[in-house]
Short mmCIF file of C-alpha atoms and ligand atoms in Angstrom, two decimals:
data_model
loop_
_atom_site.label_atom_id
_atom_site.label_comp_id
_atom_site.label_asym_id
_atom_site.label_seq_id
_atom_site.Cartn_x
_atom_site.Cartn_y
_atom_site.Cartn_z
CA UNK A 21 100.30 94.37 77.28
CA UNK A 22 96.86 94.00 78.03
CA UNK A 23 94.06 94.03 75.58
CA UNK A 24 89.97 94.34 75.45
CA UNK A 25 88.19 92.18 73.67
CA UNK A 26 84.18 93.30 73.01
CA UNK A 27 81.23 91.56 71.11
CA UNK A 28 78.46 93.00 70.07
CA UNK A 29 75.52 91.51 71.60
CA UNK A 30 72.39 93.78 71.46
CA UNK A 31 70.49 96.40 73.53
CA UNK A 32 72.23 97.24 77.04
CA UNK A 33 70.11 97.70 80.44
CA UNK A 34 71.32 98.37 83.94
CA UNK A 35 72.96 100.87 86.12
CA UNK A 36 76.01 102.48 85.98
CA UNK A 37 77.78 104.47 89.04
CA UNK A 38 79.67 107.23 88.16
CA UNK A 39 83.24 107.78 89.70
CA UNK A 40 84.74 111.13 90.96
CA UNK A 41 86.39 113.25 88.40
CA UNK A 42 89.61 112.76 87.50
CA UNK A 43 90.27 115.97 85.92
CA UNK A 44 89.16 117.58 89.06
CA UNK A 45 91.31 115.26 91.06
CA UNK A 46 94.55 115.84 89.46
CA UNK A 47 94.07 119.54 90.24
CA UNK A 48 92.57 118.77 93.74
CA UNK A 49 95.92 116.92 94.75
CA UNK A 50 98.48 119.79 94.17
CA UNK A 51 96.44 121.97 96.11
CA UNK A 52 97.71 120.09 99.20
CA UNK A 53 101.59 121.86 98.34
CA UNK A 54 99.97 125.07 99.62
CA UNK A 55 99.51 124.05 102.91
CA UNK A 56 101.02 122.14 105.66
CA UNK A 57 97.88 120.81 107.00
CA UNK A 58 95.90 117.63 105.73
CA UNK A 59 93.88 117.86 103.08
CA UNK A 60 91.41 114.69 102.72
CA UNK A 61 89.49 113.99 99.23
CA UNK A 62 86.91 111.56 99.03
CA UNK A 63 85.05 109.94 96.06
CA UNK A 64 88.69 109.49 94.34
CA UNK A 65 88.36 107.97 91.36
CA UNK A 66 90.83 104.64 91.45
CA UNK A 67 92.89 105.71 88.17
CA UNK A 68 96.64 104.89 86.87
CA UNK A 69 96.82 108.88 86.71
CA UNK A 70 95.81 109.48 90.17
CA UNK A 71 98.71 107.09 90.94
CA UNK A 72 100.69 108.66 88.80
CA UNK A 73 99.89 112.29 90.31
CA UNK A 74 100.66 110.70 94.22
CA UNK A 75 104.01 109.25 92.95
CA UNK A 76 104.75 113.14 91.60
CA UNK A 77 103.29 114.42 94.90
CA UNK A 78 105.51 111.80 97.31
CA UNK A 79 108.78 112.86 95.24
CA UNK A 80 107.88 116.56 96.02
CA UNK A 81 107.68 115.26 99.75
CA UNK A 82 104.42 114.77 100.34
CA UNK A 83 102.73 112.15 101.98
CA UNK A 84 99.75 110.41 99.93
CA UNK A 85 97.81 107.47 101.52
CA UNK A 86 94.68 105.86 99.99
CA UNK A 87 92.05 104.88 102.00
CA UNK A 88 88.73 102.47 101.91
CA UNK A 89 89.40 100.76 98.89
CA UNK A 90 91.33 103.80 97.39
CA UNK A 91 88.15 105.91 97.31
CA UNK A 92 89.62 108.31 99.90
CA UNK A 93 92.73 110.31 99.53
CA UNK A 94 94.58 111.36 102.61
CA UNK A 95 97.56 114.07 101.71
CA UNK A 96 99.89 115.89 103.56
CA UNK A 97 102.87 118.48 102.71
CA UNK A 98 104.10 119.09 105.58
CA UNK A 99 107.48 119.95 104.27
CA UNK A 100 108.74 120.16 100.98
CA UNK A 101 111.96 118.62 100.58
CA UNK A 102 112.34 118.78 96.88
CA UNK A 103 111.43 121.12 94.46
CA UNK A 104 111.84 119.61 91.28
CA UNK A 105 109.07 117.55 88.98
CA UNK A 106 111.24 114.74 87.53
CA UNK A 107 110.86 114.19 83.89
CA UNK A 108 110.35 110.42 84.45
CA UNK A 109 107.06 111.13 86.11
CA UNK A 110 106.15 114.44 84.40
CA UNK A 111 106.54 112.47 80.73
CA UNK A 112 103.50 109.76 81.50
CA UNK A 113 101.03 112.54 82.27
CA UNK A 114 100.24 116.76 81.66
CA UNK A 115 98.73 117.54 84.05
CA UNK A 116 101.30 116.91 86.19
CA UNK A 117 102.59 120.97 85.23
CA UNK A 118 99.56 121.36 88.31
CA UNK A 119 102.57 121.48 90.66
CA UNK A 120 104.31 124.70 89.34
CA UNK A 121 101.80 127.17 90.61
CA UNK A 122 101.24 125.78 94.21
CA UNK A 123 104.91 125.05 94.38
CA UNK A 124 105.67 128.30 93.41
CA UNK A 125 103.23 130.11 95.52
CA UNK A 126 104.47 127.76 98.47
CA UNK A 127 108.44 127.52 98.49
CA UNK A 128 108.94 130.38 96.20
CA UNK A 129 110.60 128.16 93.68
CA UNK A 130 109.92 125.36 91.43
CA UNK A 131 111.25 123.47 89.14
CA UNK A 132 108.88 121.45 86.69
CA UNK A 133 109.78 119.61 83.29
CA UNK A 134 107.91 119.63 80.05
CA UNK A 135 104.95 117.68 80.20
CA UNK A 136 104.17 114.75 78.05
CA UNK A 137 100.55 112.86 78.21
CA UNK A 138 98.68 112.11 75.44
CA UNK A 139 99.77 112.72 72.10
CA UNK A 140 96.78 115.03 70.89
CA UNK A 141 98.53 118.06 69.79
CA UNK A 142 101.77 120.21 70.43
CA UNK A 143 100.19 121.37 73.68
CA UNK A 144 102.51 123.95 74.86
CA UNK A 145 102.78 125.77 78.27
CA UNK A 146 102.98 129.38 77.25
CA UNK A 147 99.58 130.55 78.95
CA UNK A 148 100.84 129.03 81.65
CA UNK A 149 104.11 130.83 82.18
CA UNK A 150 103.02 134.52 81.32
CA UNK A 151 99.70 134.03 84.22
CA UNK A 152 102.70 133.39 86.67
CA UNK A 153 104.57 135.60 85.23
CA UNK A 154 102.02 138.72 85.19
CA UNK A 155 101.80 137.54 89.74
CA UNK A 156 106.16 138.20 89.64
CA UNK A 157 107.35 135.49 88.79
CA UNK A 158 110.53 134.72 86.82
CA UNK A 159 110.50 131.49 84.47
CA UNK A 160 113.37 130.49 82.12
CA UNK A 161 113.44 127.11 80.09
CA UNK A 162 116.80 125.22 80.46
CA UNK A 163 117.38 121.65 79.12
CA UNK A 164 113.49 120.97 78.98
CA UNK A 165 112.56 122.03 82.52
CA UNK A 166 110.73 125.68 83.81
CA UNK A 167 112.54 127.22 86.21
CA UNK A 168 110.36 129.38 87.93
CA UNK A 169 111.34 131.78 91.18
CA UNK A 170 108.77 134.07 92.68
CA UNK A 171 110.09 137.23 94.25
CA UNK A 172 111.77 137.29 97.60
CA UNK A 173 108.53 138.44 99.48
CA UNK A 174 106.64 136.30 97.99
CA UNK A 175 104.39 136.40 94.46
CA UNK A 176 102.52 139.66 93.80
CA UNK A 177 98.38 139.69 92.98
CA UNK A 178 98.05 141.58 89.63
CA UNK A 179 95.27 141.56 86.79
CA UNK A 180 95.80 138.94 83.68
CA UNK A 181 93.59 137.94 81.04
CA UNK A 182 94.66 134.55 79.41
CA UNK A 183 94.76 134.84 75.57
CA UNK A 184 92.56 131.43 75.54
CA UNK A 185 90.42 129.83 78.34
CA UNK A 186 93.11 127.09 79.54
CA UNK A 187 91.43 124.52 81.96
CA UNK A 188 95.07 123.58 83.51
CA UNK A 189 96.48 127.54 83.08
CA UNK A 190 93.14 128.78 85.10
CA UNK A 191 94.07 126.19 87.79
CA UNK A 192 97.46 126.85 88.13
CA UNK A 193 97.13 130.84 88.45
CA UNK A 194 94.05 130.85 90.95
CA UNK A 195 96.24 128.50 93.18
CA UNK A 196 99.10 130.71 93.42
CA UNK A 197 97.12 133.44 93.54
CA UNK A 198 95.68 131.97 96.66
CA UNK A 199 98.99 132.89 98.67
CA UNK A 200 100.37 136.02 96.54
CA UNK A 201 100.21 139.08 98.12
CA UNK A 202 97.07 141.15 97.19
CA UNK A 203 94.21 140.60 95.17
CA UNK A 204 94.54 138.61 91.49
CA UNK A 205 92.36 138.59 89.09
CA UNK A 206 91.69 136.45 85.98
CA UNK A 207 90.00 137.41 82.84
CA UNK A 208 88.96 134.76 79.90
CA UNK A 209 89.03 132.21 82.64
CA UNK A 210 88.36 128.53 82.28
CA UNK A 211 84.74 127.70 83.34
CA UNK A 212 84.66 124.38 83.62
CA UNK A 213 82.81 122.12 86.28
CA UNK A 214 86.38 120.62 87.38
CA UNK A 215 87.71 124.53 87.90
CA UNK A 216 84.60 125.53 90.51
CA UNK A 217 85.26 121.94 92.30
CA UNK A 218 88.63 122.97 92.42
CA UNK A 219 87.78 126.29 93.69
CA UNK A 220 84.77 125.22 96.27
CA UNK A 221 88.11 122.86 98.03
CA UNK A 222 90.28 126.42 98.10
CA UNK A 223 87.79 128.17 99.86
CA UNK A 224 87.14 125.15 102.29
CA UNK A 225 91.35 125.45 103.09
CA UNK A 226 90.82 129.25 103.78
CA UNK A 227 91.34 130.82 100.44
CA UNK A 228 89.39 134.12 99.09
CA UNK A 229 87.98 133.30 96.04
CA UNK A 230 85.10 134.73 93.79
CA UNK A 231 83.38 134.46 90.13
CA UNK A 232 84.53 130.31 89.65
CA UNK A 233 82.49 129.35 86.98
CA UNK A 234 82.31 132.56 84.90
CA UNK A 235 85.16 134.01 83.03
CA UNK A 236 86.45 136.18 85.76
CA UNK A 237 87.84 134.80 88.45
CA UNK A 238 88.94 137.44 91.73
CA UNK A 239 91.62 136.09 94.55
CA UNK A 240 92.16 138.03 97.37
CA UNK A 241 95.90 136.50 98.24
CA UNK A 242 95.76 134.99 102.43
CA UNK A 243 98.90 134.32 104.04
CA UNK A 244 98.28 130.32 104.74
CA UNK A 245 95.92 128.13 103.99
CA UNK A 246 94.74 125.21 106.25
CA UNK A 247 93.60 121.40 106.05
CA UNK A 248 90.31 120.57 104.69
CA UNK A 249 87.76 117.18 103.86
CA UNK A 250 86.17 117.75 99.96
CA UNK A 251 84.32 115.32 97.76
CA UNK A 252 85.53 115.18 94.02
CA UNK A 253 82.98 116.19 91.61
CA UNK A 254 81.54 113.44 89.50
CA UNK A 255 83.10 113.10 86.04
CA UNK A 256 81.17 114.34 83.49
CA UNK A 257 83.47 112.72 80.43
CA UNK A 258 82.93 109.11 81.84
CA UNK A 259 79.31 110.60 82.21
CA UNK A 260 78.87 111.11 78.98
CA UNK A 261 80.83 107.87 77.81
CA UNK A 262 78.58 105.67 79.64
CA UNK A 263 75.23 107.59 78.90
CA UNK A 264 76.39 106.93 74.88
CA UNK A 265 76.19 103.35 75.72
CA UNK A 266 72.87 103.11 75.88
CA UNK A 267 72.63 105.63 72.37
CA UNK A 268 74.90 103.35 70.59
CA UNK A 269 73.98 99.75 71.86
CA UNK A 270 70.16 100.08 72.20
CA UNK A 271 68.33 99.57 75.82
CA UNK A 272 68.17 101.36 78.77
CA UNK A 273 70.88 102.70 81.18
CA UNK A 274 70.80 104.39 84.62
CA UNK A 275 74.10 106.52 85.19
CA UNK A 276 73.64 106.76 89.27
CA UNK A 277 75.63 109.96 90.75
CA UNK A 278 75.23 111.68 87.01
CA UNK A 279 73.86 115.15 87.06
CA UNK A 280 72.25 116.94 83.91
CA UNK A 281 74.29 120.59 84.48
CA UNK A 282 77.44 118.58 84.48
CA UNK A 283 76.64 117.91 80.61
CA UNK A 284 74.27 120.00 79.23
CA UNK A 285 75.60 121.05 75.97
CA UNK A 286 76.58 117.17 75.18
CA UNK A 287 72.61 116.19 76.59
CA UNK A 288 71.62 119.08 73.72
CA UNK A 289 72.92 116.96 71.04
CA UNK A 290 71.94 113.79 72.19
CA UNK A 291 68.12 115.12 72.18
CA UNK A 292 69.08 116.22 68.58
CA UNK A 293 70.44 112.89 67.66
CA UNK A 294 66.97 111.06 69.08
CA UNK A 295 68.18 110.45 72.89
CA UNK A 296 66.22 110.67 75.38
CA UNK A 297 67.99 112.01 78.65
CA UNK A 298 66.25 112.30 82.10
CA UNK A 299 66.65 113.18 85.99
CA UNK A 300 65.80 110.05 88.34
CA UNK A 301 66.77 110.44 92.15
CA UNK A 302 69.86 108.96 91.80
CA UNK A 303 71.44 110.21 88.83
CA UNK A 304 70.19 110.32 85.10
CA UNK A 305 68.65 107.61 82.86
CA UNK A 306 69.13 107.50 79.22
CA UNK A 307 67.11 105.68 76.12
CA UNK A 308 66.62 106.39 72.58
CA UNK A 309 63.62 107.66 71.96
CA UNK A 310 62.33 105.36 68.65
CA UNK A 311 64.90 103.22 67.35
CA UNK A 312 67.31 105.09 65.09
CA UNK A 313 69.77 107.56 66.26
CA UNK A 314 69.55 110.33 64.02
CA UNK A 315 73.64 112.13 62.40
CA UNK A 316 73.98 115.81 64.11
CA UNK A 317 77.00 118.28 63.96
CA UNK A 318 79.21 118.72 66.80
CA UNK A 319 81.03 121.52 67.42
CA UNK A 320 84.26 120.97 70.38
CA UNK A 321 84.65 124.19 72.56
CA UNK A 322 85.73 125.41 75.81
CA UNK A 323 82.78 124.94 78.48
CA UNK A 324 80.01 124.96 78.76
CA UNK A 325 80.18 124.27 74.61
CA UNK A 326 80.67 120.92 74.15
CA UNK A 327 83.70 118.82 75.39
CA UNK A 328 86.54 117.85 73.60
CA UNK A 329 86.79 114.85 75.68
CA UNK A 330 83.66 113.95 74.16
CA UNK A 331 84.32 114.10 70.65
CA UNK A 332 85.66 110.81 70.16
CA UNK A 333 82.86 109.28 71.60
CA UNK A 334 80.45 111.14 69.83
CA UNK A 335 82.33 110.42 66.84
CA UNK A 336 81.54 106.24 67.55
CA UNK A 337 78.14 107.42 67.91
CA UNK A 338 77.77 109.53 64.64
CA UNK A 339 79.39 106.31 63.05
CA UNK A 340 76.13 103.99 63.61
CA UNK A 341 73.77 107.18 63.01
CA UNK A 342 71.73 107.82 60.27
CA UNK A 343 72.68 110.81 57.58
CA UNK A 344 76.02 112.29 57.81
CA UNK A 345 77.41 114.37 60.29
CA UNK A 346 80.15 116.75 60.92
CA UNK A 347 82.52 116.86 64.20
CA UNK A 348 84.71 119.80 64.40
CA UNK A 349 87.78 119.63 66.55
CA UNK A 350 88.78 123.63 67.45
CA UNK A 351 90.54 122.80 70.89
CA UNK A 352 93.16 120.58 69.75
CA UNK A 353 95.03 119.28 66.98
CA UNK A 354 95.61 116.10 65.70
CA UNK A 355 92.61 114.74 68.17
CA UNK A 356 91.17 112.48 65.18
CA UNK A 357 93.53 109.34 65.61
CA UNK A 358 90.71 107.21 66.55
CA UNK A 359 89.23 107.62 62.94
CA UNK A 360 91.31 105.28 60.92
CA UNK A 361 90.18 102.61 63.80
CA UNK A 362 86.51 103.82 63.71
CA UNK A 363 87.05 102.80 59.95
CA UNK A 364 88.91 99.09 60.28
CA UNK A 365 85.57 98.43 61.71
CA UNK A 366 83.53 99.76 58.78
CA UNK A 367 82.69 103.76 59.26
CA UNK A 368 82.64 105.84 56.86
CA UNK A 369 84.82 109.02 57.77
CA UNK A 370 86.34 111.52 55.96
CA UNK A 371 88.96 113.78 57.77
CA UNK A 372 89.51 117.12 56.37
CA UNK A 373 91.96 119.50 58.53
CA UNK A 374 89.87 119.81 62.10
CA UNK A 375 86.40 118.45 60.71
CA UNK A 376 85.82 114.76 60.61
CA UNK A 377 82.70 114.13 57.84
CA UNK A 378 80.67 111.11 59.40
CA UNK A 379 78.42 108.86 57.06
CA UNK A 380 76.51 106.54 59.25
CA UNK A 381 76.70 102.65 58.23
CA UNK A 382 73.84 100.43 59.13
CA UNK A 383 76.45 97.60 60.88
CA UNK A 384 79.90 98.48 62.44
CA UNK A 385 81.96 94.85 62.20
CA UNK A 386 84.22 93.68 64.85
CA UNK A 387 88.10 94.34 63.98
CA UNK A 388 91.31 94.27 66.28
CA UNK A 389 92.11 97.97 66.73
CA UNK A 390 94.86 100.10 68.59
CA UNK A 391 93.83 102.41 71.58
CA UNK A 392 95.81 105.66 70.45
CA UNK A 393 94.84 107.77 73.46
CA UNK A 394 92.29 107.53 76.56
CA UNK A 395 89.70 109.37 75.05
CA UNK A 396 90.57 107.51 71.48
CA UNK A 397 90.42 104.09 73.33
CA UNK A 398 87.15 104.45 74.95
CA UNK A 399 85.09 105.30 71.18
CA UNK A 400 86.47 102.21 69.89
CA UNK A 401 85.16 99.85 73.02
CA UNK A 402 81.69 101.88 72.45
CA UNK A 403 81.85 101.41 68.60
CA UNK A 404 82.27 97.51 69.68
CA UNK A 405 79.34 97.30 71.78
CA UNK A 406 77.52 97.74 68.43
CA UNK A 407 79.21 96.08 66.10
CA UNK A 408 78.41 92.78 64.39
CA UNK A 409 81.61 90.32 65.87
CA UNK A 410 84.36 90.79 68.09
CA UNK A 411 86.61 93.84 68.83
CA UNK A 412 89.91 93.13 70.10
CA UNK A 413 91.08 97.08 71.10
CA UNK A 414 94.89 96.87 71.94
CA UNK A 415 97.10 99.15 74.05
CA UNK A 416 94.54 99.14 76.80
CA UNK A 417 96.43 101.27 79.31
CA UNK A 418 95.18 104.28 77.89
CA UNK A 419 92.01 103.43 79.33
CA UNK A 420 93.13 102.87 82.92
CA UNK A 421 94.49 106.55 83.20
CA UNK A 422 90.98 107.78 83.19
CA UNK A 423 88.13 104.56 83.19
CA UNK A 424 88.41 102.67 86.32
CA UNK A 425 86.87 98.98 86.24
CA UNK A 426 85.53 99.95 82.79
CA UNK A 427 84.94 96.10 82.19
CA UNK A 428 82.84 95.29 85.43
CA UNK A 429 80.33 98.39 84.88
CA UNK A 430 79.63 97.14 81.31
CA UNK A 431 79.36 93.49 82.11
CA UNK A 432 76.92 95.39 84.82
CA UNK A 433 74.51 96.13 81.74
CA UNK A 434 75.19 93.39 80.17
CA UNK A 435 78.03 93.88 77.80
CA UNK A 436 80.21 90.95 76.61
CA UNK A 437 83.63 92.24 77.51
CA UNK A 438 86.54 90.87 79.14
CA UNK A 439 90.67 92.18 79.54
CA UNK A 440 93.06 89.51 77.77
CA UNK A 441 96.46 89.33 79.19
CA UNK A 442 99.48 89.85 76.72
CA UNK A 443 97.76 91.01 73.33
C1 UD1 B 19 92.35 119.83 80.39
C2 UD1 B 19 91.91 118.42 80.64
C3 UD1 B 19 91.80 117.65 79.32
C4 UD1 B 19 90.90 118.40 78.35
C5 UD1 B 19 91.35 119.86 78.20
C6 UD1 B 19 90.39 120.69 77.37
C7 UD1 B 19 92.86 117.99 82.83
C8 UD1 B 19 93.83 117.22 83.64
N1 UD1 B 19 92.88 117.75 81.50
O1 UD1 B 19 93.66 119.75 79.81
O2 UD1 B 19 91.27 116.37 79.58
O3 UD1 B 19 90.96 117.80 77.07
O4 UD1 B 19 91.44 120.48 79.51
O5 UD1 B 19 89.12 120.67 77.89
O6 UD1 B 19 92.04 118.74 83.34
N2 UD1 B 19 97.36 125.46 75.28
C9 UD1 B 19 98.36 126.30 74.85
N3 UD1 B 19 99.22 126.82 75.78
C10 UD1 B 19 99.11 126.54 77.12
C11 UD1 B 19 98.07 125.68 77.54
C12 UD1 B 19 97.21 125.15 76.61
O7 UD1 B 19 98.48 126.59 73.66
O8 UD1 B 19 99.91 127.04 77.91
C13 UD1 B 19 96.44 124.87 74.29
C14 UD1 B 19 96.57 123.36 74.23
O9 UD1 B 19 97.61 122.99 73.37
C15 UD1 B 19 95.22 122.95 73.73
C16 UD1 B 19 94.28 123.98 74.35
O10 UD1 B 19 95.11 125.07 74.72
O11 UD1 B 19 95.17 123.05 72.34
C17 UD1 B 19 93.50 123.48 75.56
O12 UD1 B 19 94.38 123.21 76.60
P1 UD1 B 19 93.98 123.32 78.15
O13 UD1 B 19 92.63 123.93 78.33
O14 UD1 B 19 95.14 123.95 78.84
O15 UD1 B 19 93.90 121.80 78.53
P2 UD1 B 19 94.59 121.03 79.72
O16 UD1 B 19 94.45 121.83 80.98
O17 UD1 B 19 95.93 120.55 79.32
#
């Protein structure tokens, strides 16, 4: 298994470009089971998931095909020959459940196992089943799979308010919605940037959509939808990874295709902590404003609070700050594994329940630490761009399901970093 290995050499300068979204991808992709016309996406981010997601798509019957240099995808669902989301690919990643609503809108039937992904919390799919439930349909659980059947004529549009803002819920009900008969509508939707991308495609394929982006979404069901061309959004959580770089290492650092409204509540707290954050034509440049980077508290929440694919980071961040800080977790469970690494390098973190308590050290030291989830993985490669030594973070494919050629845009900057076969 592959390994990174990161030392700490000083202030960072340079430009970083900023890949498509792959949260917004892996919900772009299923969309193509509604249809049996192309549907095209370009600025793909080049990610072990999105592989993983095509192999899901191909076993449905699909056809996937990557394009110049894997940056366009090219997919097709012509005909479904198989309704059922294998295990063996549904295990490796969550948001592979993205299939059940299209499929089910679709073929009237589908039949999708558990998920897996990373291992951040019991993550269940209850929200889920009852939004396709309240549009007809019928789901039973048998031997770790969700049946799911719509009615004969089809699903039916109906009213349903989510008892919690689910990103991958949202995105599974305003898909099927998209072919039910009638109008849906969806109350305490998901707002986030990934969920309006997601939407803006829909519309392009002939669906009736209104209120993406605010916490009632309206679908007026259409009986087809048709092929469509659609950029992916840029991703705001390698955004904000690489814009800490600069926070946490010292220098200068252009993130080209970034966009402030993609981040704002995270750019809030990096003003707080003593970043300075600012438009340029191509994207957004970030510096700290004098020297130290001051401790703030962080609060995780559904958009547009801040991200809880952010925390981690942050959490790096908070590490080499100075005063103590506190980082509340309220979206998942169990999402502080990368603190006992943070600490084999010399942080000072005490977890309590969801709050982590952060005491910034003056010098993070270089230790061989284990990449316990994507998110996870990424904090401890940013903690080593700052500390004093080498960093040898293990378990590396975490990282390729959501940073692709992580170690070319750092040694881009500057960064000393290189992939080590077999650690
Ligand atoms: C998406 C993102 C993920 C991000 C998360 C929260 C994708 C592919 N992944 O995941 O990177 O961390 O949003 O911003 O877009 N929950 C339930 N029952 C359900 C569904 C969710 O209890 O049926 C809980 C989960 O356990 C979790 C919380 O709701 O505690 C948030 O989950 P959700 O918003 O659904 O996240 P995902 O769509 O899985």
């Amino acid at each position: 298994m592959d390994a990174i290995l990161v030392t700490g050499n000083g202030p960072l300068s340079g430009k970083i470009p900023i890949a498509g979204a792959k949260n917004a991808a892996l919900a772009l992709m299923p969309a193509t089971l509604l249809s049996e016309e192309p549907l095209t996406l370009t600025n793909a981010p080049r990610l072990s998931d999105i592989k993983t997601m095509s192999d899901l798509l191909r076993s449905l019957g699909s056809e996937v095909t990557s394009l110049n240099d894997d940056l366009v995808l090219a997919l097709s669902s012509q005909n479904l020959d198989n309704l059922t989301a294998d295990y063996d690919i549904v295990r490796k990643m969550r948001a592979s459940n993205l299939v059940l609503g299209p499929m089910l809108a679709r073929a009237g039937q589908a039949v999708v196992s558990l998920p897996g992904g990373c291992a951040i919390g019991a993550r269940p799919m209850d929200i889920h089943i009852t939004a396709l439930e309240a549009l007809g349909a019928k789901i039973d659980l048998k031997d770790g799979y969700l049946h799911a059947r719509a009615p004969a004529k089809g699903l039916i549009g109906a009213r349903h308010e989510m008892r919690f803002a689910s990103v991958g819920a949202t995105e599974n009900f305003v898909m099927a919605a998209t072919l039910a008969n009638g109008t849906s509508q969806l109350v305490n939707a998901a707002r986030e940037p990934e969920i309006v991308d997601l939407v803006e495609c829909l519309r392009k394929m002939g669906a009736q959509i209104e209120g993406e982006g605010s916490p009632v979404i309206t679908i007026q069901g259409v009986d087809r939808l048709h092929g469509a061309t659609h950029p992916v959004v840029s991703d705001r959580i390698e955004l904000g990874t690489y814009m800490l770089v600069p926070a946490i290492a010292g220098g200068e650092v252009e993130l080209v295709g970034g966009r402030m409204n993609l981040v704002t509540a995270f750019c809030e707290k990096l003003d707080e902590a003593g970043i300075d954050v600012s438009e340029t034509a191509n994207g957004l440049r970030v510096k700290r404003r004098n020297g130290a980077v001051k401790s703030v508290d962080v609060k995780t929440e559904v958009f547009p609070g801040f991200p809880t694919d952010l925390q981690a980071q942050m959490m790096a961040l908070m590490c080499a700050a100075q005063g103590v800080s506190s980082l509340e977790e309220t979206i998942f469970e169990n999402r502080f594994m990368h603190a006992p690494e943070l600490m084999r390098m010399g942080a000072n973190i005490e977890v309590h329940g969801g709050t982590a308590r952060v005491s910034g050290v003056e010098n993070l030291k270089g230790a061989p630490v284990m990449a316990t989830d994507l998110r996870a993985s990424v904090s401890l490669i940013l903690a080593g761009l700052a500390a004093k030594g080498e960093t040898l973070v293990s378990r590396v494919y975490h990282l390729d399901r959501g940073y692709e050629k992580l170690e070319q845009k750092l040694q881009a900057v500057g960064a000393k970093i290189e992939r080590v076969a077999g650690k």
